[in-house]
mmCIF file of C-alpha atoms in Angstrom:
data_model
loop_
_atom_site.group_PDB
_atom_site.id
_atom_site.type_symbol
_atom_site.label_atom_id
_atom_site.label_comp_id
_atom_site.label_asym_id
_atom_site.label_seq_id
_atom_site.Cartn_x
_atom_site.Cartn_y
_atom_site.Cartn_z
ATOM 1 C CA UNK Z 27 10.706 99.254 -118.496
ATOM 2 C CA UNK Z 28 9.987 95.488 -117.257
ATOM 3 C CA UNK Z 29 14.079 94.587 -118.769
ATOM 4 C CA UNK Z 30 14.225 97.278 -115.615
ATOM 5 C CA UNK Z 31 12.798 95.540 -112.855
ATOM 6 C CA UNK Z 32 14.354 92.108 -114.266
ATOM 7 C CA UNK Z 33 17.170 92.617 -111.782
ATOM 8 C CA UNK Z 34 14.660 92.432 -108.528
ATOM 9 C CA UNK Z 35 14.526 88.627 -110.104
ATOM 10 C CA UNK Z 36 17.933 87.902 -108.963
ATOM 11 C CA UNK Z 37 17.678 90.577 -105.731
ATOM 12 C CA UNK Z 38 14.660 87.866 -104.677
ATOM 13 C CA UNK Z 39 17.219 85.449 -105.981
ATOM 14 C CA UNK Z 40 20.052 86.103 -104.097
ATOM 15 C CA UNK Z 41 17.895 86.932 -100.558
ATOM 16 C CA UNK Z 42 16.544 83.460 -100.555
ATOM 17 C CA UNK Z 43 19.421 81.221 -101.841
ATOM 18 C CA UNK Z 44 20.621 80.757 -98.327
ATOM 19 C CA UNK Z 45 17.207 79.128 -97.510
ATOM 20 C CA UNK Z 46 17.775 76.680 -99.715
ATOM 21 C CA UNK Z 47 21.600 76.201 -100.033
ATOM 22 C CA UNK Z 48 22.546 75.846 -96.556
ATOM 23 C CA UNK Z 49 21.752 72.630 -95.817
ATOM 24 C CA UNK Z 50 22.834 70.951 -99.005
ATOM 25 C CA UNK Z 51 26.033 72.719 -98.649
ATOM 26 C CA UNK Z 52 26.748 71.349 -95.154
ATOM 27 C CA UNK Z 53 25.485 68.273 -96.236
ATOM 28 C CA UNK Z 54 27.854 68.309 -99.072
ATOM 29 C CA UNK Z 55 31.014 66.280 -98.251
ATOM 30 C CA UNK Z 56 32.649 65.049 -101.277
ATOM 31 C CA UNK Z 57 31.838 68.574 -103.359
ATOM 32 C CA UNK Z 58 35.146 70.192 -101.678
ATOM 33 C CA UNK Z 59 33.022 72.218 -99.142
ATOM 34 C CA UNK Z 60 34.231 71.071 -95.533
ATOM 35 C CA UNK Z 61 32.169 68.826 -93.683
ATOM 36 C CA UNK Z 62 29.525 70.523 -91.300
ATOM 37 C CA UNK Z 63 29.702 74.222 -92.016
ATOM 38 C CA UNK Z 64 30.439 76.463 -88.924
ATOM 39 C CA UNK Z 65 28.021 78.581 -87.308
ATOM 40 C CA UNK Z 66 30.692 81.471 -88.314
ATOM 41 C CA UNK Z 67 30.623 80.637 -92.066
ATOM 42 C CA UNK Z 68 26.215 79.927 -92.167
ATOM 43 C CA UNK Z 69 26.770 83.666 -90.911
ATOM 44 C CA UNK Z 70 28.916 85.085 -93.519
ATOM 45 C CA UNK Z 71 26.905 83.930 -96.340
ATOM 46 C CA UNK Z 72 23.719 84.788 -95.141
ATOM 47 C CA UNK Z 73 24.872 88.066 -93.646
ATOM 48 C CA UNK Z 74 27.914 89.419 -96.457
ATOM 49 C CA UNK Z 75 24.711 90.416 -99.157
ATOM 50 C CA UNK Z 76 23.539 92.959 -96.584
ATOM 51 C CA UNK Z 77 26.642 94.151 -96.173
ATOM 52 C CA UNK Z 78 27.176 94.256 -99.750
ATOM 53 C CA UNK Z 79 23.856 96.571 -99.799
ATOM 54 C CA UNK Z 80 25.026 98.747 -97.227
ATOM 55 C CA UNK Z 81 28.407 99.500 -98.779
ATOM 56 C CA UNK Z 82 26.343 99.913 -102.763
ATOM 57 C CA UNK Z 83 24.091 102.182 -101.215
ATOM 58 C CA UNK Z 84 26.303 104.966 -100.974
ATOM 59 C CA UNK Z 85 28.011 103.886 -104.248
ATOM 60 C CA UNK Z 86 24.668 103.642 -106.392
ATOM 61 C CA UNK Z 87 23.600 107.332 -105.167
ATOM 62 C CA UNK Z 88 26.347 108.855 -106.271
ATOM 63 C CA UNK Z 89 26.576 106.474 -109.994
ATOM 64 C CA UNK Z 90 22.541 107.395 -110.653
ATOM 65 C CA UNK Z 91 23.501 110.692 -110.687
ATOM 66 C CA UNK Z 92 26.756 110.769 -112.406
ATOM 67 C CA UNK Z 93 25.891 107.988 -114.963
ATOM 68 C CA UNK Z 94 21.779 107.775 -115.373
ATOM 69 C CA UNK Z 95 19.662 105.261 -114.161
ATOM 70 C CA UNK Z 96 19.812 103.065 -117.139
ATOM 71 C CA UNK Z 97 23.385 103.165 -117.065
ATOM 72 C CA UNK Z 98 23.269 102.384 -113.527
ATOM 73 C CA UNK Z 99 21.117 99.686 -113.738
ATOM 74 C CA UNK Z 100 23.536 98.276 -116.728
ATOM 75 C CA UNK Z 101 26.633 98.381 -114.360
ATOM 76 C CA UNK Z 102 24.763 96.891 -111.488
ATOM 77 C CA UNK Z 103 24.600 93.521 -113.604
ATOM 78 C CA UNK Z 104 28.741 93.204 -113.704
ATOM 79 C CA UNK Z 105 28.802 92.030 -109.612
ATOM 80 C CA UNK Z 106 25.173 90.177 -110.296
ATOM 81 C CA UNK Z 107 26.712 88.266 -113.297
ATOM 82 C CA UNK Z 108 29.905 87.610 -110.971
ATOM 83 C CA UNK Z 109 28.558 86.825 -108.123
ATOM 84 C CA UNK Z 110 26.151 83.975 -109.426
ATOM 85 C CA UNK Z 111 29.389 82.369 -111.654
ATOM 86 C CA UNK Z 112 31.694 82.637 -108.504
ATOM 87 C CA UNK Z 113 28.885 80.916 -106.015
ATOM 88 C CA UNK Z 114 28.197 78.222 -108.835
ATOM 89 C CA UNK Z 115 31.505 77.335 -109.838
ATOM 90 C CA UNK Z 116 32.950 77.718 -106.164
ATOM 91 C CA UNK Z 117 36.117 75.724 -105.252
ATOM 92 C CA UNK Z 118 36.179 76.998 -101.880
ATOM 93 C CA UNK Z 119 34.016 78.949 -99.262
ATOM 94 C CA UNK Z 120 35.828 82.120 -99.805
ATOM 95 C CA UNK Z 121 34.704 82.342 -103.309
ATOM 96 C CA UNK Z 122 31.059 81.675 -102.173
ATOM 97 C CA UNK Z 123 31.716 84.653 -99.169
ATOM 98 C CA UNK Z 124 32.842 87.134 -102.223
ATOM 99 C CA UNK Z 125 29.927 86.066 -104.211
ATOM 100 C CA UNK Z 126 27.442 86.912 -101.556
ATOM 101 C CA UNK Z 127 29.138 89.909 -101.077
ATOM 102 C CA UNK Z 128 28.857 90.700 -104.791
ATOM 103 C CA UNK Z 129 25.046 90.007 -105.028
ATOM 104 C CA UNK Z 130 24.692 92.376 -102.126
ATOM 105 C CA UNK Z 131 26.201 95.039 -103.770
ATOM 106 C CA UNK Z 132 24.233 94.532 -107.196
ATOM 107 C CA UNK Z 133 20.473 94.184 -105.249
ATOM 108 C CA UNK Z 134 21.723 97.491 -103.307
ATOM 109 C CA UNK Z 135 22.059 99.010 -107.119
ATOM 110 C CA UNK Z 136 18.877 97.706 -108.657
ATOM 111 C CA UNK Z 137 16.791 98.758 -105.400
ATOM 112 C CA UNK Z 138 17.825 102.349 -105.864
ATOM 113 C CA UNK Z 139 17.789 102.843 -109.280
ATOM 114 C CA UNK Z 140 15.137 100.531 -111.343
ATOM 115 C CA UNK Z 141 12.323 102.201 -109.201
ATOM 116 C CA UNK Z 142 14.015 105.552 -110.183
ATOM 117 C CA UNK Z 143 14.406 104.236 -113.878
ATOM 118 C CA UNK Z 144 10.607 103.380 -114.184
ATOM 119 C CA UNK Z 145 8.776 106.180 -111.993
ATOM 120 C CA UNK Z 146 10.880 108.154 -114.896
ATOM 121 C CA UNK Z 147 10.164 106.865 -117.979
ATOM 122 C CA UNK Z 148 6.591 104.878 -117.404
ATOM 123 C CA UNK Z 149 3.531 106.768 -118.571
ATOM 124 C CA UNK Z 150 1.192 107.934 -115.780
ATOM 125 C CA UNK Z 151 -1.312 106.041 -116.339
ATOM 126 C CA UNK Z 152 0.469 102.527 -115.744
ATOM 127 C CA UNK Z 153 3.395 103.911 -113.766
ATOM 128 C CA UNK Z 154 2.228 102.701 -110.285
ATOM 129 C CA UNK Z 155 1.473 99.488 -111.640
ATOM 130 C CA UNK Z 156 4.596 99.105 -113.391
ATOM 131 C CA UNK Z 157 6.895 100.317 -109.822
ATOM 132 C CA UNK Z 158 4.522 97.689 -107.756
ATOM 133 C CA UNK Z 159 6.713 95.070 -110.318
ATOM 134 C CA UNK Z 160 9.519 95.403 -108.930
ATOM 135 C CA UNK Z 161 8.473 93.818 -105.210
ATOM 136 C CA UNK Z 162 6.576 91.740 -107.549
ATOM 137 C CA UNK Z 163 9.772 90.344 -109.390
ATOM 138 C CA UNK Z 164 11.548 90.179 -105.760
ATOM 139 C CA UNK Z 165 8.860 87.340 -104.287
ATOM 140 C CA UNK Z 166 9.275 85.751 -107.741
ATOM 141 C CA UNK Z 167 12.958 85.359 -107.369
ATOM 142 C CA UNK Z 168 12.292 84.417 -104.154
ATOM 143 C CA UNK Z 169 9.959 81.599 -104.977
ATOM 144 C CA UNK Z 170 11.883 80.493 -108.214
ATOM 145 C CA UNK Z 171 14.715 79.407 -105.838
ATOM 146 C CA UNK Z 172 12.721 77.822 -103.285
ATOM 147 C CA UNK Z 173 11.091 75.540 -106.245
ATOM 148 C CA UNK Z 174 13.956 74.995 -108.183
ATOM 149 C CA UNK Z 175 15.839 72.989 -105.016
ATOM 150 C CA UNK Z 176 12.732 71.197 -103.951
ATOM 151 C CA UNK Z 177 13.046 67.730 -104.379
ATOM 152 C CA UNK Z 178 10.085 66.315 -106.234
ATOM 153 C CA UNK Z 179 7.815 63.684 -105.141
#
């Protein structure tokens, strides 16, 4: 049930990368980004994931019922799994706009279904406990990315 809400990890993950990314990124000059990222392209990459969860909401309905939640929650890792190798071995912006895209799609899975998964198969007695992970899991992602780019003191 907790391998369940493991993917909120990289939905908190993926929401707060751009936080922390951004300005290294446009900082980055010699790493093959362009110098001085656009206003258009700080955009796309924080905006693409919600797209990405817009356009997997309708898809992850339909694949919790035809395939389970469990199975659902299996498939949702492919994109995850691709999206965090194509944003950190990037040549080029447009693999970084895919990846974003990607992540959006996966957190759009894992938000519908590992609720669904654990409400399911959680005894009642720890079930709200064990749902309340899954925000739980999200700040965590969220807060293992802001600490693993601050520079220490």
């Amino acid at each position: 049930i907790c391998i369940g809400n493991l993917g909120a990890l990289s939905f908190g993950a993926a929401w707060s990368w751009t936080a922390t990314s951004l300005p290294s990124m446009a900082a980055d000059s010699d790493g093959g980004w362009p110098t001085g990222l656009s206003t258009t392209d700080e955009s796309l990459i924080s905006s693409l994931p919600y797209l990405g969860c817009l356009v997997s909401t309708v898809l992850s309905g339909y694949c919790i019922e035809r395939y389970g939640r469990r199975m659902s929650l299996l498939l949702a890792n492919v994109p995850c799994l691709v999206a965090w190798v194509m944003i950190g071995l990037a040549p080029s912006l447009p693999f970084v706009f895919v990846g974003r895209f990607l992540s959006g799609i996966a957190t759009g899975c894992y938000s519908g279904a590992a609720p669904l998964y654990v409400a399911e198969t959680s005894h009642a007695s720890v079930r709200g406990r064990l749902i309340c992970m899954f925000d739980l899991m999200v700040a965590a992602g969220m807060l293992l990315m802001y600490e693993s780019t601050t520079p220490s003191t």
